[in-house]
Amino acid sequence: MRPGIVAGILALSISVFQAGLAQAGQPVTPTFDNQTGTSGLSSRYQGDWEFMVGGGVSAFDCNADGYPDLLLPGGTDKAKFYRNDSTRGGKLTFSEQTSGLEVDNLLGSYPIDIDSDGIMDLVLLRLGENIVMRGKGACQFERANEAWNFDGGKAWSASFAATWEKGNNWPTLAVGNYIDPEQDMLPWGSCTDNWLHRPEQAPGIESKRFAAPKPLKPSFCALSMLFTDWNRSGTPSLRVSNDREYYKGGREQMWHIPPGGEPVLYSEEEGWKYLRIWGMGIASYDLDFDGYPEYFLTSMADNKLQALATLPKDGKGPATYKDVAFAHGATAHRPYTGDDWHPSTAWHTQFEDVNNDGRVDLFIAKGNVAEMPDFAKRDPNNLLVQNDEGNFIEMGLAANVASMNISRGAALTDFNLDGKVDLVVSNRWKDAEIWENTTARAGNWIEFRLENPGANRDAIGSWIEVKNAGHVMRREITIGGGHAGGALGWHHFGVGADKDVEFRVIWPDGREGDWQTVAANGFYVVSPGKAAESWTPSR
């Protein structure tokens, strides 16, 4: 059969399938305005094969004005930090600023308040030594590897996740190491060990340092990691999505991380199925309101949307997942526009509600590794919008975010604090792009920032629950996932037509906060045992 006929059949199949989903309930089409040229951003992810992975974006507030600032990786060029100068509801505007984060060989970064002083720190993932950067305030950072006894290694690191284990006032960090160029790389690109950095333990002394890292064996070139309480047991596990070494038994992994105990892989006897994909990114959200998160895994041509096959009872039950991507229109395995029908290559992915209707949507950054002939060279980013039946409809083209650049990292966050999540994407060899969410018929919204006293200031491991339309939306607060970068700050919920919003927080130690009712279309700071405090941007 000729390629043109195959492409036509595929296009017709996708359009018929998505038309069927649309009949079940057509959501509001989001719109985004590309403001790259006026935003002040000018950054490219450069480099040859050593930078084929990575390119992650991080968004965080480092000057206490509430607006998310940006760190964009440069690959072989130096990274660039951008202060957010946007005004509320205004155009997206940034200024490049010297911050101390301007390092070379950066693959990505994740914000995390390591020392719980209320000032954001960062973990920089590099080709070579990784660096933890302590925030000093006013968007200034200093190296803290020596002060905090952090071993940065010498590998390519492109994935990261963090949690606070029970009883610890210092975080546990997982670092996904792709290749160690100083080790034997034959066969080409042999994977090196991922590392688990736990707090240094000293009897009767609160730890403010990391112990020597422990290898997680076996490791298979991790490109995304996530600490997540998949079974609501109160103890997060570590999911790892792997890219390579299937000839050595490589597969998707999940680790038991018992507090203070040795990491142990979930086994097939526990329900963890043998799965091989070219894993690149992880996104999680409770899509079906059953109390447990679903997971979207990006890959080359074979993206997965996983849901638990059997719900746990009291945090116990098999770790058995079924793939529901096709049933919900979330395969995203080929370009949906243009003339290239080769399989797609997917990287960063994230769930956010882009039209504020109370159903989270799914963004996927796409881009060929370089010029792999068996995969699409013109591969548009996806924006899959969820309808009220729980199915996804591709709206990337209609929303104006169908970039054909070779994308890698991304962040969906509310940069101008107008209650609608905006989008920034990093590209290989091309300028990063940024879009303001200008959806005219977007619903109401609410955003929360958690402040936990003492250790774990941002309450990583909490769950925020919001009542809407007869069900409860649940967001697990995590650091990790995506591809080589993430955002930390305000947590956004669309609430549709609701003018008053009932919510609660389940804190990392298991305490269940009281249900509270607040007005929609506002920002709220939430602390344990206190009423939510309204917050208003100052500009």
CSV table of C-alpha atoms in Angstrom, one decimal, residues 201-404:
chain,number,residue,atom,x,y,z
A,201,GLN,CA,21.8,10.0,60.1
A,202,ALA,CA,23.3,10.9,63.5
A,203,PRO,CA,21.8,9.9,66.8
A,204,GLY,CA,20.0,12.7,68.5
A,205,ILE,CA,21.0,15.3,65.8
A,206,GLU,CA,18.7,16.7,63.1
A,207,SER,CA,20.3,16.1,59.8
A,208,LYS,CA,21.2,19.0,57.6
A,209,ARG,CA,23.4,17.0,55.2
A,210,PHE,CA,23.1,14.1,52.7
A,211,ALA,CA,24.7,10.7,53.3
A,212,ALA,CA,26.8,9.2,50.5
A,213,PRO,CA,24.5,8.2,47.6
A,214,LYS,CA,23.3,4.6,47.3
A,215,PRO,CA,23.0,3.1,43.8
A,216,LEU,CA,19.6,1.8,42.7
A,217,LYS,CA,20.4,-1.5,41.0
A,218,PRO,CA,19.5,-2.4,38.3
A,219,SER,CA,19.2,0.9,36.4
A,220,PHE,CA,18.2,1.3,32.8
A,221,CYS,CA,18.8,4.9,31.7
A,222,ALA,CA,16.0,6.7,33.6
A,223,LEU,CA,14.4,9.7,31.9
A,224,SER,CA,11.7,10.3,34.5
A,225,MET,CA,11.2,9.6,38.2
A,226,LEU,CA,8.4,10.3,40.6
A,227,PHE,CA,7.8,9.6,44.3
A,228,THR,CA,4.1,8.9,44.5
A,229,ASP,CA,1.7,7.3,47.0
A,230,TRP,CA,0.0,5.2,44.3
A,231,ASN,CA,-2.0,3.1,46.8
A,232,ARG,CA,-2.6,5.8,49.4
A,233,SER,CA,-0.7,3.8,52.0
A,234,GLY,CA,1.0,6.9,53.4
A,235,THR,CA,4.4,5.9,52.1
A,236,PRO,CA,5.3,7.0,48.6
A,237,SER,CA,7.0,4.6,46.2
A,238,LEU,CA,9.4,5.6,43.5
A,239,ARG,CA,8.3,5.1,39.9
A,240,VAL,CA,11.1,5.1,37.3
A,241,SER,CA,10.5,5.4,33.5
A,242,ASN,CA,13.4,4.0,31.5
A,243,ASP,CA,14.7,4.6,28.0
A,244,ARG,CA,17.3,1.9,27.2
A,245,GLU,CA,19.1,-1.4,27.8
A,246,TYR,CA,16.2,-3.7,27.1
A,247,TYR,CA,18.7,-6.2,25.8
A,248,LYS,CA,19.9,-6.4,29.5
A,249,GLY,CA,16.4,-6.9,30.9
A,250,GLY,CA,15.4,-3.2,31.1
A,251,ARG,CA,11.8,-2.4,32.0
A,252,GLU,CA,9.6,0.1,33.8
A,253,GLN,CA,10.3,0.1,37.5
A,254,MET,CA,8.7,0.9,40.8
A,255,TRP,CA,10.6,0.8,44.1
A,256,HIS,CA,9.4,0.3,47.7
A,257,ILE,CA,11.1,3.0,49.7
A,258,PRO,CA,10.4,2.1,53.3
A,259,PRO,CA,11.4,4.9,55.7
A,260,GLY,CA,15.0,4.1,56.8
A,261,GLY,CA,14.8,0.7,55.0
A,262,GLU,CA,16.5,-0.6,51.9
A,263,PRO,CA,14.9,0.1,48.5
A,264,VAL,CA,13.3,-3.0,47.0
A,265,LEU,CA,11.8,-3.4,43.5
A,266,TYR,CA,8.1,-4.2,43.1
A,267,SER,CA,7.8,-7.7,41.7
A,268,GLU,CA,5.5,-9.4,39.3
A,269,GLU,CA,4.2,-11.4,42.3
A,270,GLU,CA,3.0,-8.0,43.7
A,271,GLY,CA,1.2,-7.3,40.4
A,272,TRP,CA,3.8,-5.1,38.8
A,273,LYS,CA,3.7,-6.1,35.1
A,274,TYR,CA,6.6,-6.5,32.8
A,275,LEU,CA,6.5,-3.4,30.6
A,276,ARG,CA,9.0,-2.1,28.0
A,277,ILE,CA,8.7,1.3,26.5
A,278,TRP,CA,11.1,4.1,25.5
A,279,GLY,CA,10.1,5.9,28.7
A,280,MET,CA,10.7,9.6,28.7
A,281,GLY,CA,8.2,11.4,31.0
A,282,ILE,CA,5.6,10.8,33.7
A,283,ALA,CA,2.5,12.8,34.6
A,284,SER,CA,0.0,11.8,37.3
A,285,TYR,CA,-3.5,12.8,38.3
A,286,ASP,CA,-6.7,11.2,39.7
A,287,LEU,CA,-8.6,11.4,36.4
A,288,ASP,CA,-11.6,9.2,37.4
A,289,PHE,CA,-12.2,10.6,40.9
A,290,ASP,CA,-11.6,7.2,42.6
A,291,GLY,CA,-9.0,8.5,45.0
A,292,TYR,CA,-6.0,7.0,43.2
A,293,PRO,CA,-3.8,8.6,40.6
A,294,GLU,CA,-3.6,7.6,36.9
A,295,TYR,CA,-0.2,7.8,35.2
A,296,PHE,CA,0.6,9.0,31.7
A,297,LEU,CA,3.9,7.7,30.4
A,298,THR,CA,5.5,9.3,27.3
A,299,SER,CA,7.6,7.2,24.8
A,300,MET,CA,8.4,6.8,21.2
A,301,ALA,CA,5.1,5.9,19.4
A,302,ASP,CA,3.7,4.0,22.4
A,303,ASN,CA,2.5,6.4,25.1
A,304,LYS,CA,0.6,4.8,28.0
A,305,LEU,CA,-2.2,6.0,30.2
A,306,GLN,CA,-2.3,3.6,33.2
A,307,ALA,CA,-5.1,3.0,35.7
A,308,LEU,CA,-5.2,0.6,38.6
A,309,ALA,CA,-6.9,-2.6,37.6
A,310,THR,CA,-7.8,-3.4,41.2
A,311,LEU,CA,-8.3,-0.6,43.8
A,312,PRO,CA,-6.3,-1.2,47.0
A,313,LYS,CA,-8.0,-1.6,50.4
A,314,ASP,CA,-6.4,0.2,53.3
A,315,GLY,CA,-3.4,1.0,51.2
A,316,LYS,CA,-2.9,-2.7,50.3
A,317,GLY,CA,-3.5,-4.5,47.0
A,318,PRO,CA,-1.8,-5.5,43.8
A,319,ALA,CA,0.2,-2.9,41.9
A,320,THR,CA,-1.5,-4.0,38.7
A,321,TYR,CA,-2.1,-1.4,36.0
A,322,LYS,CA,-4.1,-1.5,32.8
A,323,ASP,CA,-3.5,0.7,29.8
A,324,VAL,CA,-6.5,2.9,29.0
A,325,ALA,CA,-4.9,5.3,26.6
A,326,PHE,CA,-6.9,4.1,23.5
A,327,ALA,CA,-10.2,3.9,25.3
A,328,HIS,CA,-9.8,7.6,26.4
A,329,GLY,CA,-8.3,9.0,23.2
A,330,ALA,CA,-4.9,9.6,24.7
A,331,THR,CA,-2.5,7.5,22.6
A,332,ALA,CA,-1.0,10.6,20.9
A,333,HIS,CA,1.3,8.2,18.9
A,334,ARG,CA,1.4,10.0,15.6
A,335,PRO,CA,1.3,13.7,14.4
A,336,TYR,CA,-2.3,15.0,14.2
A,337,THR,CA,-1.5,17.7,11.6
A,338,GLY,CA,1.0,18.2,8.8
A,339,ASP,CA,2.2,15.7,6.2
A,340,ASP,CA,4.5,13.5,8.3
A,341,TRP,CA,2.8,10.4,9.6
A,342,HIS,CA,5.8,8.6,11.1
A,343,PRO,CA,5.5,7.7,14.7
A,344,SER,CA,5.9,10.5,17.3
A,345,THR,CA,8.6,11.0,19.9
A,346,ALA,CA,7.2,12.4,23.2
A,347,TRP,CA,9.0,14.0,26.1
A,348,HIS,CA,7.7,16.3,28.9
A,349,THR,CA,4.1,15.7,29.8
A,350,GLN,CA,1.8,17.4,32.4
A,351,PHE,CA,-1.9,17.4,33.5
A,352,GLU,CA,-3.4,20.8,34.0
A,353,ASP,CA,-6.9,22.3,33.4
A,354,VAL,CA,-6.4,24.7,30.6
A,355,ASN,CA,-10.0,25.8,30.2
A,356,ASN,CA,-11.0,25.7,33.9
A,357,ASP,CA,-13.9,23.3,33.4
A,358,GLY,CA,-13.0,21.0,36.3
A,359,ARG,CA,-11.4,18.4,34.1
A,360,VAL,CA,-7.6,18.3,33.8
A,361,ASP,CA,-6.2,18.3,30.3
A,362,LEU,CA,-2.9,16.8,29.0
A,363,PHE,CA,0.0,18.5,27.3
A,364,ILE,CA,2.8,16.5,25.6
A,365,ALA,CA,6.0,18.0,24.2
A,366,LYS,CA,7.1,16.3,21.0
A,367,GLY,CA,10.3,16.2,19.0
A,368,ASN,CA,12.5,13.9,17.1
A,369,VAL,CA,15.7,12.8,19.0
A,370,ALA,CA,17.5,14.5,16.1
A,371,GLU,CA,16.9,13.2,12.6
A,372,MET,CA,15.8,9.6,13.3
A,373,PRO,CA,14.3,8.5,9.9
A,374,ASP,CA,11.8,6.1,11.3
A,375,PHE,CA,10.1,8.8,13.5
A,376,ALA,CA,8.4,12.0,12.6
A,377,LYS,CA,10.6,15.0,11.9
A,378,ARG,CA,7.7,17.4,12.0
A,379,ASP,CA,5.9,16.4,15.2
A,380,PRO,CA,3.5,18.9,16.8
A,381,ASN,CA,3.1,19.3,20.5
A,382,ASN,CA,-0.2,17.8,21.8
A,383,LEU,CA,-2.9,19.5,23.9
A,384,LEU,CA,-5.4,16.9,24.7
A,385,VAL,CA,-8.5,18.4,26.3
A,386,GLN,CA,-10.7,16.3,28.5
A,387,ASN,CA,-14.5,16.2,28.1
A,388,ASP,CA,-17.1,15.5,30.7
A,389,GLU,CA,-17.1,11.8,29.8
A,390,GLY,CA,-13.4,11.5,30.8
A,391,ASN,CA,-12.2,11.2,27.2
A,392,PHE,CA,-9.5,13.4,25.5
A,393,ILE,CA,-9.9,15.4,22.3
A,394,GLU,CA,-6.8,16.8,20.5
A,395,MET,CA,-7.0,20.6,20.4
A,396,GLY,CA,-3.3,21.5,19.9
A,397,LEU,CA,-3.9,23.1,16.5
A,398,ALA,CA,-7.1,24.9,17.4
A,399,ALA,CA,-5.4,26.2,20.6
A,400,ASN,CA,-2.4,27.5,18.6
A,401,VAL,CA,0.3,25.4,20.4
A,402,ALA,CA,1.0,22.9,17.7
A,403,SER,CA,4.7,23.9,17.4
A,404,MET,CA,6.7,21.9,14.9
